[in-house]
Tab-separated table of C-alpha atoms in Angstrom:
chain	number	residue	atom	x	y	z
A	1	MET	CA	-5.983	6.392	-18.743
A	2	ASN	CA	-3.242	9.079	-17.697
A	3	PRO	CA	-2.449	11.181	-20.778
A	4	VAL	CA	1.099	11.316	-19.995
A	5	HIS	CA	2.553	8.061	-19.234
A	6	ARG	CA	-0.877	6.196	-20.718
A	7	SER	CA	-0.900	4.158	-17.276
A	8	VAL	CA	-3.762	4.195	-14.264
A	9	PRO	CA	-5.393	4.939	-11.988
A	10	VAL	CA	-6.654	7.758	-12.771
A	11	LEU	CA	-9.974	9.301	-11.509
A	12	ILE	CA	-12.213	11.552	-14.317
A	13	HIS	CA	-13.963	14.522	-12.555
A	14	ASP	CA	-15.790	16.800	-14.706
A	15	GLY	CA	-14.549	15.583	-17.226
A	16	ARG	CA	-11.030	15.600	-16.122
A	17	PRO	CA	-8.277	13.642	-15.641
A	18	VAL	CA	-6.595	13.141	-12.213
A	19	CYS	CA	-3.901	10.538	-12.719
A	20	GLY	CA	-1.491	8.848	-9.530
A	21	SER	CA	-3.012	7.072	-6.498
A	22	LEU	CA	-1.371	9.397	-4.367
A	23	ASN	CA	-2.634	12.386	-6.121
A	24	ILE	CA	-6.130	10.849	-6.427
A	25	LEU	CA	-6.181	10.185	-2.410
A	26	GLU	CA	-5.541	13.916	-1.870
A	27	TYR	CA	-7.650	15.231	-4.003
A	28	ALA	CA	-10.645	13.067	-2.791
A	29	ASP	CA	-10.027	14.138	0.416
A	30	GLU	CA	-9.427	17.826	-0.658
A	31	THR	CA	-12.967	18.019	-3.289
A	32	TRP	CA	-15.359	15.253	-0.969
A	33	GLY	CA	-13.795	15.655	2.485
A	34	GLY	CA	-14.952	19.234	3.979
A	35	ASP	CA	-18.292	19.747	5.478
A	36	GLY	CA	-18.122	17.828	8.211
A	37	ALA	CA	-17.139	14.800	6.501
A	38	ARG	CA	-14.319	12.253	7.565
A	39	ARG	CA	-10.964	13.301	6.037
A	40	LEU	CA	-8.552	11.185	4.893
A	41	LEU	CA	-4.946	13.095	5.570
A	42	PRO	CA	-5.042	14.622	8.980
A	43	SER	CA	-5.845	17.987	9.724
A	44	ASN	CA	-2.604	19.153	11.386
A	45	PRO	CA	0.146	20.505	9.046
A	46	LEU	CA	2.849	18.290	10.705
A	47	GLN	CA	0.833	14.868	11.026
A	48	ARG	CA	-0.346	15.442	7.473
A	49	ALA	CA	3.626	15.951	6.171
A	50	HIS	CA	4.110	12.629	8.078
A	51	ALA	CA	1.358	10.901	6.427
A	52	ARG	CA	2.416	12.179	3.124
A	53	PHE	CA	6.244	11.247	3.627
A	54	TRP	CA	4.906	7.650	4.227
A	55	ALA	CA	3.100	7.693	1.242
A	56	ASP	CA	5.689	8.330	-1.243
A	57	PHE	CA	7.560	5.842	0.413
A	58	VAL	CA	5.784	3.184	0.163
A	59	ASP	CA	4.598	4.406	-3.710
A	60	GLN	CA	8.265	4.801	-4.371
A	61	LYS	CA	10.284	2.748	-2.280
A	62	VAL	CA	7.815	-0.379	-1.435
A	63	PHE	CA	6.363	-0.531	-4.697
A	64	SER	CA	9.588	-0.886	-6.361
A	65	THR	CA	11.623	-3.245	-4.532
A	66	GLN	CA	8.392	-5.459	-4.471
A	67	THR	CA	9.230	-5.699	-7.809
A	68	ARG	CA	12.306	-6.357	-8.181
A	69	PHE	CA	12.089	-8.931	-5.323
A	70	LEU	CA	9.281	-10.741	-7.614
A	71	LYS	CA	11.312	-10.510	-10.694
A	72	SER	CA	15.296	-11.598	-9.720
A	73	LYS	CA	16.689	-14.456	-8.759
A	74	GLY	CA	19.650	-15.429	-6.664
A	75	GLU	CA	21.804	-13.205	-4.839
A	76	GLU	CA	19.370	-10.337	-6.123
A	77	LYS	CA	16.627	-11.974	-5.058
A	78	ALA	CA	18.004	-12.068	-1.513
A	79	ALA	CA	19.208	-8.823	-1.580
A	80	ALA	CA	15.688	-7.679	-2.610
A	81	LYS	CA	14.140	-9.789	-0.100
A	82	GLU	CA	15.914	-8.425	3.271
A	83	GLU	CA	15.221	-4.727	1.414
A	84	LEU	CA	11.453	-5.304	1.238
A	85	LEU	CA	11.408	-7.110	4.416
A	86	ASP	CA	13.196	-3.655	6.234
A	87	GLN	CA	10.670	-1.429	4.345
A	88	LEU	CA	7.894	-3.482	5.569
A	89	ARG	CA	9.764	-3.139	9.620
A	90	SER	CA	9.892	0.368	9.243
A	91	LEU	CA	6.082	0.532	8.225
A	92	GLU	CA	5.854	-1.606	11.147
A	93	GLU	CA	7.619	0.828	13.425
A	94	VAL	CA	5.582	4.008	12.218
A	95	LEU	CA	2.085	2.186	12.769
A	96	GLY	CA	3.546	1.543	16.412
A	97	GLU	CA	0.564	-0.154	18.905
A	98	ARG	CA	-1.915	2.017	17.323
A	99	THR	CA	-5.068	0.855	15.347
A	100	PHE	CA	-4.177	2.346	12.441
A	101	PHE	CA	-1.260	4.522	10.762
A	102	ALA	CA	-3.491	8.092	11.871
A	103	GLY	CA	-4.419	6.822	15.153
A	104	ASP	CA	-8.223	5.194	15.948
A	105	GLU	CA	-9.215	6.432	11.778
A	106	PHE	CA	-8.516	4.906	8.806
A	107	GLY	CA	-6.892	7.348	6.633
A	108	SER	CA	-4.656	8.247	3.559
A	109	LEU	CA	-1.511	6.415	4.456
A	110	ASP	CA	-3.815	3.050	5.420
A	111	ALA	CA	-5.370	3.547	1.921
A	112	VAL	CA	-2.122	3.459	0.470
A	113	VAL	CA	-0.179	0.353	2.392
A	114	ILE	CA	-3.513	-2.244	2.243
A	115	PRO	CA	-3.662	-2.678	-1.340
A	116	PHE	CA	0.145	-4.356	-1.071
A	117	SER	CA	-1.354	-6.544	1.344
A	118	SER	CA	-3.074	-8.962	-1.434
A	119	MET	CA	0.804	-9.154	-2.223
A	120	ILE	CA	1.680	-11.344	1.266
A	121	HIS	CA	0.566	-14.731	-0.095
A	122	GLY	CA	3.521	-14.209	-2.807
A	123	TYR	CA	6.206	-12.570	-0.971
A	124	GLU	CA	5.692	-15.521	1.452
A	125	GLN	CA	5.988	-18.183	-1.264
A	126	HIS	CA	7.790	-16.483	-3.627
A	127	GLY	CA	10.804	-15.819	-0.286
A	128	GLY	CA	10.082	-18.358	1.940
A	129	PHE	CA	9.236	-16.071	5.262
A	130	SER	CA	6.436	-15.018	7.755
A	131	LEU	CA	4.749	-11.974	7.550
A	132	GLU	CA	3.273	-12.869	10.934
A	133	THR	CA	6.457	-13.639	12.414
A	134	GLU	CA	8.229	-10.679	10.062
A	135	CYS	CA	5.811	-7.671	11.397
A	136	PRO	CA	3.183	-9.262	13.793
A	137	ASN	CA	1.936	-5.739	14.248
A	138	LEU	CA	1.552	-4.761	10.498
A	139	MET	CA	-0.299	-8.582	10.182
A	140	ARG	CA	-2.649	-7.282	13.058
A	141	TRP	CA	-3.155	-4.108	11.081
A	142	VAL	CA	-3.672	-5.990	7.656
A	143	ARG	CA	-6.414	-7.841	9.715
A	144	ARG	CA	-7.966	-5.221	11.529
A	145	CYS	CA	-8.586	-3.345	8.062
A	146	ARG	CA	-9.529	-6.552	5.838
A	147	GLU	CA	-12.539	-5.945	8.414
A	148	ARG	CA	-13.954	-2.857	7.387
A	149	GLU	CA	-16.687	-3.715	4.211
A	150	SER	CA	-15.030	-0.663	2.263
A	151	VAL	CA	-11.503	-2.225	2.166
A	152	ARG	CA	-12.789	-5.718	2.025
A	153	SER	CA	-14.830	-5.031	-1.279
A	154	VAL	CA	-11.800	-3.710	-3.022
A	155	LEU	CA	-9.302	-6.076	-2.350
A	156	PRO	CA	-8.537	-8.769	-4.834
A	157	ASP	CA	-7.727	-11.662	-3.447
A	158	GLU	CA	-4.618	-12.532	-2.093
A	159	ASP	CA	-4.287	-16.527	-4.404
A	160	ASP	CA	-5.394	-14.365	-7.521
A	161	MET	CA	-2.712	-11.862	-7.098
A	162	TYR	CA	0.064	-14.414	-6.182
A	163	GLU	CA	-1.231	-16.464	-10.180
A	164	LEU	CA	-1.363	-12.807	-11.721
A	165	HIS	CA	2.842	-12.253	-10.521
A	166	LYS	CA	3.676	-15.920	-11.438
A	167	LYS	CA	2.517	-15.046	-14.611
A	168	TRP	CA	3.931	-11.348	-15.091
A	169	TYR	CA	6.412	-11.860	-13.073
A	170	GLY	CA	7.397	-15.285	-14.230
A	171	VAL	CA	7.081	-16.583	-10.239
A	172	GLU	CA	7.765	-20.319	-9.591
């Protein structure tokens, strides 16, 4: 558990905590990504900064908008829905026609964004829209990512997540 915020995720390495999803990704990349191992972050400093910017966007903006969207009702819900869709469209623009956010290889930004795919069913049920229609390239990317064993084996089931969100947020 994070000793400051009393939250997860936390990676314990050599008996010491590394806290926060984005910090853990960077730490893992720097600690175990050398000596010819596949890196999560791009080696190019500008591309690395770009990946970090968008990872922070997802961590700070998309997550909070998603929570507001799932918790709210009425006009606030409608506004949060549009904001969430705009944010997902922005991610779709960043992805473009590439296989993964960094190009041909699964990278850090893919690892940051893909957990949100477990909430797609909930988004669509709660918001009355289709992400396949709203963000078709992003949905193709989701399917590509889910073909990877490393992703498929750790993602929670969409229906289970929807039921969990109904319980947490009172989603109907």
